[in-house]
Amino acid sequence: MRAGSTAPEVPAPHGLLAGRCVVVTAAAGSGIGGATARRVLEEGAEGVVIGDTHERRLAESARALAEEFGAARVHAVRCDVTVEEEVGALLDACTARHGRIDVLVNNAGLGGTAELVEMTDEQWSRVLDVTLGGTFRCTRAALRAMRGQRDGGVIVNNASVVGWRAQRGQAHYAAAKAGVMALTRCAALEGAELGVRVNAVAPSLAMHPNLVKVTTPELLAELTAKEAFGRYAEPWEVANVIVFLASDYSSYMTGETVAVSSRHP
């Protein structure tokens, strides 16, 4: 067994986001978004507003978080990030409840596997619209909201190592995630004038139910074998890096994409 092949215990919280108000997209269920919502609350966030298109899972996630952390700290709003009005309603819910938005985590994204020669325009456009277009819409709305705040704010985007590395059947997803990285860099320059930092994480392989649905067992086994630790990341391990980027510990970082990966080159 390789060193690090077993996930460590979740580290104890240190109040890194004490008093912050956080919005997380695609936060229903047990993936990176759900893990992020939980970690920001564990790290002392005043409140979290979670969005997702799956209303039942969203309600279940909000109920579970509210039972553990208190109903006053958790609010859920159905949000399709391809619809500007729903994006606006999600962020407005945070300002209505807390008077501000300190952190936005753009987690929403759509994957899938399709060889380029077989890929349809609809497949290409849908992945780009959710993954890149959704990040753009939410970032635009957050910058508009944060520019009038005394302390600015922080935006953390969820990219992917596939934005750097080639993988068969992932042309649409890779293009979208590379676009998220470029958007992060450009938004960071504009955000700096507004007191807003913008960074991104790039996970390699974080296991969650949605990944299992869109990936074959054979491909998952192949990808896992390429990881230096011989295992996939737990969603909370990615969430921890998101928390770092959202916290004052990364106060001089902007425009960066941080790989959350142990994958071989």
Tab-separated table of C-alpha atoms in Angstrom:
chain	number	residue	atom	x	y	z
A	1	MET	CA	0.000	0.000	0.000
A	2	ARG	CA	1.396	3.386	-0.996
A	3	ALA	CA	1.890	6.098	1.618
A	4	GLY	CA	-1.142	8.356	1.552
A	5	SER	CA	-3.309	5.689	-0.062
A	6	THR	CA	-5.877	6.044	2.722
A	7	ALA	CA	-7.658	9.357	3.171
A	8	PRO	CA	-6.714	11.129	6.407
A	9	GLU	CA	-9.156	12.289	9.031
A	10	VAL	CA	-10.990	15.530	8.356
A	11	PRO	CA	-8.896	18.236	10.063
A	12	ALA	CA	-10.305	20.211	12.960
A	13	PRO	CA	-11.714	23.641	12.025
A	14	HIS	CA	-9.784	26.810	12.804
A	15	GLY	CA	-12.410	29.517	12.262
A	16	LEU	CA	-10.935	30.517	8.891
A	17	LEU	CA	-14.252	31.911	7.655
A	18	ALA	CA	-15.632	33.234	10.927
A	19	GLY	CA	-18.474	35.668	10.288
A	20	ARG	CA	-18.379	35.303	6.486
A	21	CYS	CA	-21.451	34.919	4.264
A	22	VAL	CA	-20.915	32.369	1.505
A	23	VAL	CA	-22.794	31.351	-1.654
A	24	VAL	CA	-22.107	27.910	-3.159
A	25	THR	CA	-23.552	26.760	-6.484
A	26	ALA	CA	-24.342	23.110	-7.269
A	27	ALA	CA	-24.220	22.336	-3.558
A	28	ALA	CA	-26.848	19.590	-3.326
A	29	GLY	CA	-25.694	16.069	-2.558
A	30	SER	CA	-22.328	14.735	-1.472
A	31	GLY	CA	-20.003	16.167	-4.112
A	32	ILE	CA	-17.531	19.036	-3.902
A	33	GLY	CA	-20.270	21.661	-3.583
A	34	GLY	CA	-21.950	19.889	-0.688
A	35	ALA	CA	-18.607	19.309	1.017
A	36	THR	CA	-17.734	22.975	0.578
A	37	ALA	CA	-20.996	24.142	2.138
A	38	ARG	CA	-20.301	21.934	5.144
A	39	ARG	CA	-16.666	23.014	5.501
A	40	VAL	CA	-17.430	26.745	5.379
A	41	LEU	CA	-19.957	26.273	8.168
A	42	GLU	CA	-17.461	24.229	10.161
A	43	GLU	CA	-14.970	27.044	9.655
A	44	GLY	CA	-17.345	29.525	11.289
A	45	ALA	CA	-19.248	31.097	8.396
A	46	GLU	CA	-22.156	33.249	9.557
A	47	GLY	CA	-24.298	31.717	6.868
A	48	VAL	CA	-24.274	29.776	3.617
A	49	VAL	CA	-26.707	30.065	0.716
A	50	ILE	CA	-26.681	26.972	-1.471
A	51	GLY	CA	-28.075	26.623	-4.972
A	52	ASP	CA	-28.760	23.698	-7.273
A	53	THR	CA	-31.163	22.663	-10.031
A	54	HIS	CA	-32.200	19.437	-8.278
A	55	GLU	CA	-34.816	20.712	-5.850
A	56	ARG	CA	-35.304	17.529	-3.838
A	57	ARG	CA	-31.585	16.964	-3.234
A	58	LEU	CA	-31.156	20.667	-2.529
A	59	ALA	CA	-33.864	20.591	0.138
A	60	GLU	CA	-32.367	17.452	1.684
A	61	SER	CA	-28.907	19.023	1.796
A	62	ALA	CA	-30.236	22.226	3.360
A	63	ARG	CA	-32.215	20.269	5.940
A	64	ALA	CA	-29.181	18.182	6.926
A	65	LEU	CA	-26.959	21.240	7.257
A	66	ALA	CA	-29.618	23.151	9.195
A	67	GLU	CA	-30.039	20.292	11.651
A	68	GLU	CA	-26.307	20.263	12.330
A	69	PHE	CA	-25.440	23.963	12.184
A	70	GLY	CA	-28.748	25.740	12.809
A	71	ALA	CA	-31.491	26.858	10.445
A	72	ALA	CA	-30.466	30.520	10.679
A	73	ARG	CA	-27.132	29.722	9.033
A	74	VAL	CA	-28.455	27.787	6.026
A	75	HIS	CA	-30.646	28.859	3.142
A	76	ALA	CA	-31.378	27.087	-0.154
A	77	VAL	CA	-32.454	28.605	-3.468
A	78	ARG	CA	-33.115	26.659	-6.649
A	79	CYS	CA	-30.686	27.986	-9.243
A	80	ASP	CA	-29.945	27.069	-12.831
A	81	VAL	CA	-26.697	28.865	-13.610
A	82	THR	CA	-27.637	29.084	-17.291
A	83	VAL	CA	-30.491	31.453	-16.382
A	84	GLU	CA	-29.392	34.970	-15.440
A	85	GLU	CA	-32.519	35.698	-13.406
A	86	GLU	CA	-32.001	32.620	-11.240
A	87	VAL	CA	-28.365	33.531	-10.679
A	88	GLY	CA	-29.470	36.967	-9.562
A	89	ALA	CA	-32.064	35.497	-7.212
A	90	LEU	CA	-29.438	33.243	-5.599
A	91	LEU	CA	-27.076	36.095	-4.814
A	92	ASP	CA	-29.925	38.419	-3.821
A	93	ALA	CA	-30.981	35.818	-1.241
A	94	CYS	CA	-27.577	36.125	0.407
A	95	THR	CA	-27.625	39.924	0.546
A	96	ALA	CA	-31.225	39.896	1.788
A	97	ARG	CA	-30.374	37.561	4.679
A	98	HIS	CA	-26.904	38.799	5.567
A	99	GLY	CA	-26.548	42.232	3.997
A	100	ARG	CA	-23.560	41.221	1.875
A	101	ILE	CA	-21.777	38.449	-0.025
A	102	ASP	CA	-18.298	37.717	1.274
A	103	VAL	CA	-17.534	34.602	-0.765
A	104	LEU	CA	-18.917	33.023	-3.940
A	105	VAL	CA	-17.917	29.470	-4.801
A	106	ASN	CA	-18.652	28.677	-8.446
A	107	ASN	CA	-18.947	24.913	-8.293
A	108	ALA	CA	-21.599	24.274	-10.958
A	109	GLY	CA	-20.372	22.287	-13.936
A	110	LEU	CA	-21.478	19.600	-16.357
A	111	GLY	CA	-19.389	16.737	-17.671
A	112	GLY	CA	-19.891	13.667	-19.808
A	113	THR	CA	-17.893	11.558	-22.212
A	114	ALA	CA	-18.154	11.787	-25.990
A	115	GLU	CA	-15.628	11.263	-28.739
A	116	LEU	CA	-15.194	14.469	-30.699
A	117	VAL	CA	-16.199	12.912	-34.022
A	118	GLU	CA	-19.478	11.751	-32.471
A	119	MET	CA	-20.155	14.831	-30.316
A	120	THR	CA	-23.271	16.813	-31.181
A	121	ASP	CA	-23.597	20.578	-31.145
A	122	GLU	CA	-26.075	20.200	-28.286
A	123	GLN	CA	-23.594	18.197	-26.184
A	124	TRP	CA	-20.856	20.736	-26.810
A	125	SER	CA	-23.044	23.769	-26.142
A	126	ARG	CA	-24.669	22.362	-23.013
A	127	VAL	CA	-21.376	21.586	-21.290
A	128	LEU	CA	-19.931	24.984	-22.229
A	129	ASP	CA	-23.068	26.853	-21.162
A	130	VAL	CA	-23.285	25.255	-17.713
A	131	THR	CA	-19.585	24.987	-16.907
A	132	LEU	CA	-18.135	28.155	-18.430
A	133	GLY	CA	-21.235	30.247	-19.064
A	134	GLY	CA	-22.567	29.556	-15.573
A	135	THR	CA	-19.277	30.576	-13.985
A	136	PHE	CA	-19.323	33.766	-16.050
A	137	ARG	CA	-22.894	34.674	-15.046
A	138	CYS	CA	-22.299	34.055	-11.356
A	139	THR	CA	-18.954	35.890	-11.395
A	140	ARG	CA	-20.498	38.885	-13.145
A	141	ALA	CA	-23.335	39.044	-10.630
A	142	ALA	CA	-20.965	38.674	-7.679
A	143	LEU	CA	-18.617	41.407	-8.919
A	144	ARG	CA	-21.573	43.747	-9.271
A	145	ALA	CA	-22.679	42.970	-5.721
A	146	MET	CA	-19.202	43.050	-4.168
A	147	ARG	CA	-17.966	46.274	-5.753
A	148	GLY	CA	-19.986	48.353	-3.321
A	149	GLN	CA	-18.889	46.445	-0.233
A	150	ARG	CA	-16.337	47.950	2.114
A	151	ASP	CA	-14.281	44.740	2.299
A	152	GLY	CA	-14.821	43.593	-1.284
A	153	GLY	CA	-15.101	39.821	-1.482
A	154	VAL	CA	-13.691	36.564	-2.764
A	155	ILE	CA	-14.663	34.344	-5.700
A	156	VAL	CA	-13.411	30.764	-5.982
A	157	ASN	CA	-14.044	28.838	-9.200
A	158	ASN	CA	-13.987	25.083	-9.669
A	159	ALA	CA	-11.836	24.256	-12.680
A	160	SER	CA	-10.182	20.889	-13.424
A	161	VAL	CA	-6.797	19.471	-14.303
A	162	VAL	CA	-8.463	18.457	-17.574
A	163	GLY	CA	-8.221	22.138	-18.458
A	164	TRP	CA	-4.464	21.530	-18.688
A	165	ARG	CA	-4.221	17.839	-19.613
A	166	ALA	CA	-5.613	15.982	-22.598
A	167	GLN	CA	-8.140	13.214	-22.019
A	168	ARG	CA	-10.082	11.309	-24.657
A	169	GLY	CA	-13.793	12.004	-24.820
A	170	GLN	CA	-13.474	15.227	-22.816
A	171	ALA	CA	-13.035	17.899	-25.499
A	172	HIS	CA	-16.122	19.852	-24.411
A	173	TYR	CA	-15.360	19.591	-20.686
A	174	ALA	CA	-11.663	20.368	-21.158
A	175	ALA	CA	-12.453	23.416	-23.266
A	176	ALA	CA	-14.947	24.642	-20.675
A	177	LYS	CA	-12.569	24.162	-17.738
A	178	ALA	CA	-9.680	25.799	-19.598
A	179	GLY	CA	-12.083	28.659	-20.186
A	180	VAL	CA	-12.823	28.825	-16.451
A	181	MET	CA	-9.090	29.189	-15.805
A	182	ALA	CA	-8.796	32.017	-18.348
A	183	LEU	CA	-11.918	33.687	-16.975
A	184	THR	CA	-10.413	33.461	-13.483
A	185	ARG	CA	-7.267	35.300	-14.579
A	186	CYS	CA	-9.165	38.051	-16.393
A	187	ALA	CA	-11.744	38.488	-13.636
A	188	ALA	CA	-8.924	38.738	-11.097
A	189	LEU	CA	-7.461	41.784	-12.850
A	190	GLU	CA	-10.820	43.529	-12.964
A	191	GLY	CA	-11.746	42.381	-9.476
A	192	ALA	CA	-8.548	43.769	-7.947
A	193	GLU	CA	-9.797	47.296	-8.619
A	194	LEU	CA	-12.953	46.426	-6.671
A	195	GLY	CA	-11.208	44.737	-3.767
A	196	VAL	CA	-12.273	41.298	-4.982
A	197	ARG	CA	-9.923	38.329	-5.250
A	198	VAL	CA	-10.658	35.601	-7.820
A	199	ASN	CA	-8.925	32.215	-7.786
A	200	ALA	CA	-9.701	28.655	-8.834
A	201	VAL	CA	-9.096	25.078	-7.795
A	202	ALA	CA	-8.367	22.332	-10.311
A	203	PRO	CA	-9.183	18.882	-8.913
A	204	SER	CA	-7.985	15.776	-10.681
A	205	LEU	CA	-10.182	12.976	-9.353
A	206	ALA	CA	-12.619	13.614	-6.511
A	207	MET	CA	-15.107	10.791	-6.055
A	208	HIS	CA	-18.798	11.600	-5.807
A	209	PRO	CA	-22.051	10.025	-7.099
A	210	ASN	CA	-22.364	12.253	-10.169
A	211	LEU	CA	-18.918	11.234	-11.380
A	212	VAL	CA	-19.868	7.578	-11.108
A	213	LYS	CA	-22.951	8.225	-13.252
A	214	VAL	CA	-21.019	9.756	-16.152
A	215	THR	CA	-17.840	7.640	-16.024
A	216	THR	CA	-17.299	3.941	-16.661
A	217	PRO	CA	-15.816	1.774	-13.880
A	218	GLU	CA	-12.928	0.952	-16.189
A	219	LEU	CA	-12.046	4.620	-16.711
A	220	LEU	CA	-12.357	5.369	-12.995
A	221	ALA	CA	-9.988	2.513	-12.212
A	222	GLU	CA	-7.521	3.741	-14.829
A	223	LEU	CA	-7.621	7.323	-13.529
A	224	THR	CA	-7.279	6.218	-9.916
A	225	ALA	CA	-4.222	4.110	-10.769
A	226	LYS	CA	-2.526	7.236	-12.164
A	227	GLU	CA	-2.879	9.129	-8.902
A	228	ALA	CA	0.374	9.300	-6.941
A	229	PHE	CA	-1.390	8.242	-3.730
A	230	GLY	CA	-3.221	5.417	-5.509
A	231	ARG	CA	-6.600	6.821	-4.490
A	232	TYR	CA	-9.082	9.504	-5.487
A	233	ALA	CA	-9.548	12.670	-3.444
A	234	GLU	CA	-12.380	12.948	-0.980
A	235	PRO	CA	-14.653	15.932	-1.779
A	236	TRP	CA	-13.759	17.554	1.547
A	237	GLU	CA	-10.091	17.555	0.550
A	238	VAL	CA	-10.964	19.798	-2.390
A	239	ALA	CA	-13.265	21.842	-0.154
A	240	ASN	CA	-10.358	22.493	2.210
A	241	VAL	CA	-8.406	24.194	-0.566
A	242	ILE	CA	-11.485	26.216	-1.502
A	243	VAL	CA	-11.737	27.333	2.131
A	244	PHE	CA	-8.069	28.351	2.071
A	245	LEU	CA	-8.599	30.447	-1.068
A	246	ALA	CA	-11.697	32.024	0.479
A	247	SER	CA	-9.855	32.873	3.704
A	248	ASP	CA	-7.436	35.615	4.696
A	249	TYR	CA	-4.598	33.083	4.508
A	250	SER	CA	-4.579	33.639	0.730
A	251	SER	CA	-4.893	37.440	0.938
A	252	TYR	CA	-2.147	38.096	-1.636
A	253	MET	CA	-3.338	35.476	-4.147
A	254	THR	CA	-5.502	36.328	-7.117
A	255	GLY	CA	-5.781	34.999	-10.655
A	256	GLU	CA	-4.307	31.657	-9.626
A	257	THR	CA	-5.490	28.128	-10.362
A	258	VAL	CA	-4.388	25.674	-7.689
A	259	ALA	CA	-4.188	21.999	-8.626
A	260	VAL	CA	-5.773	19.705	-6.028
A	261	SER	CA	-4.155	16.657	-7.466
A	262	SER	CA	-1.703	13.848	-6.922
A	263	ARG	CA	-1.865	12.734	-10.521
A	264	HIS	CA	1.225	11.732	-12.457
A	265	PRO	CA	2.091	14.019	-15.395
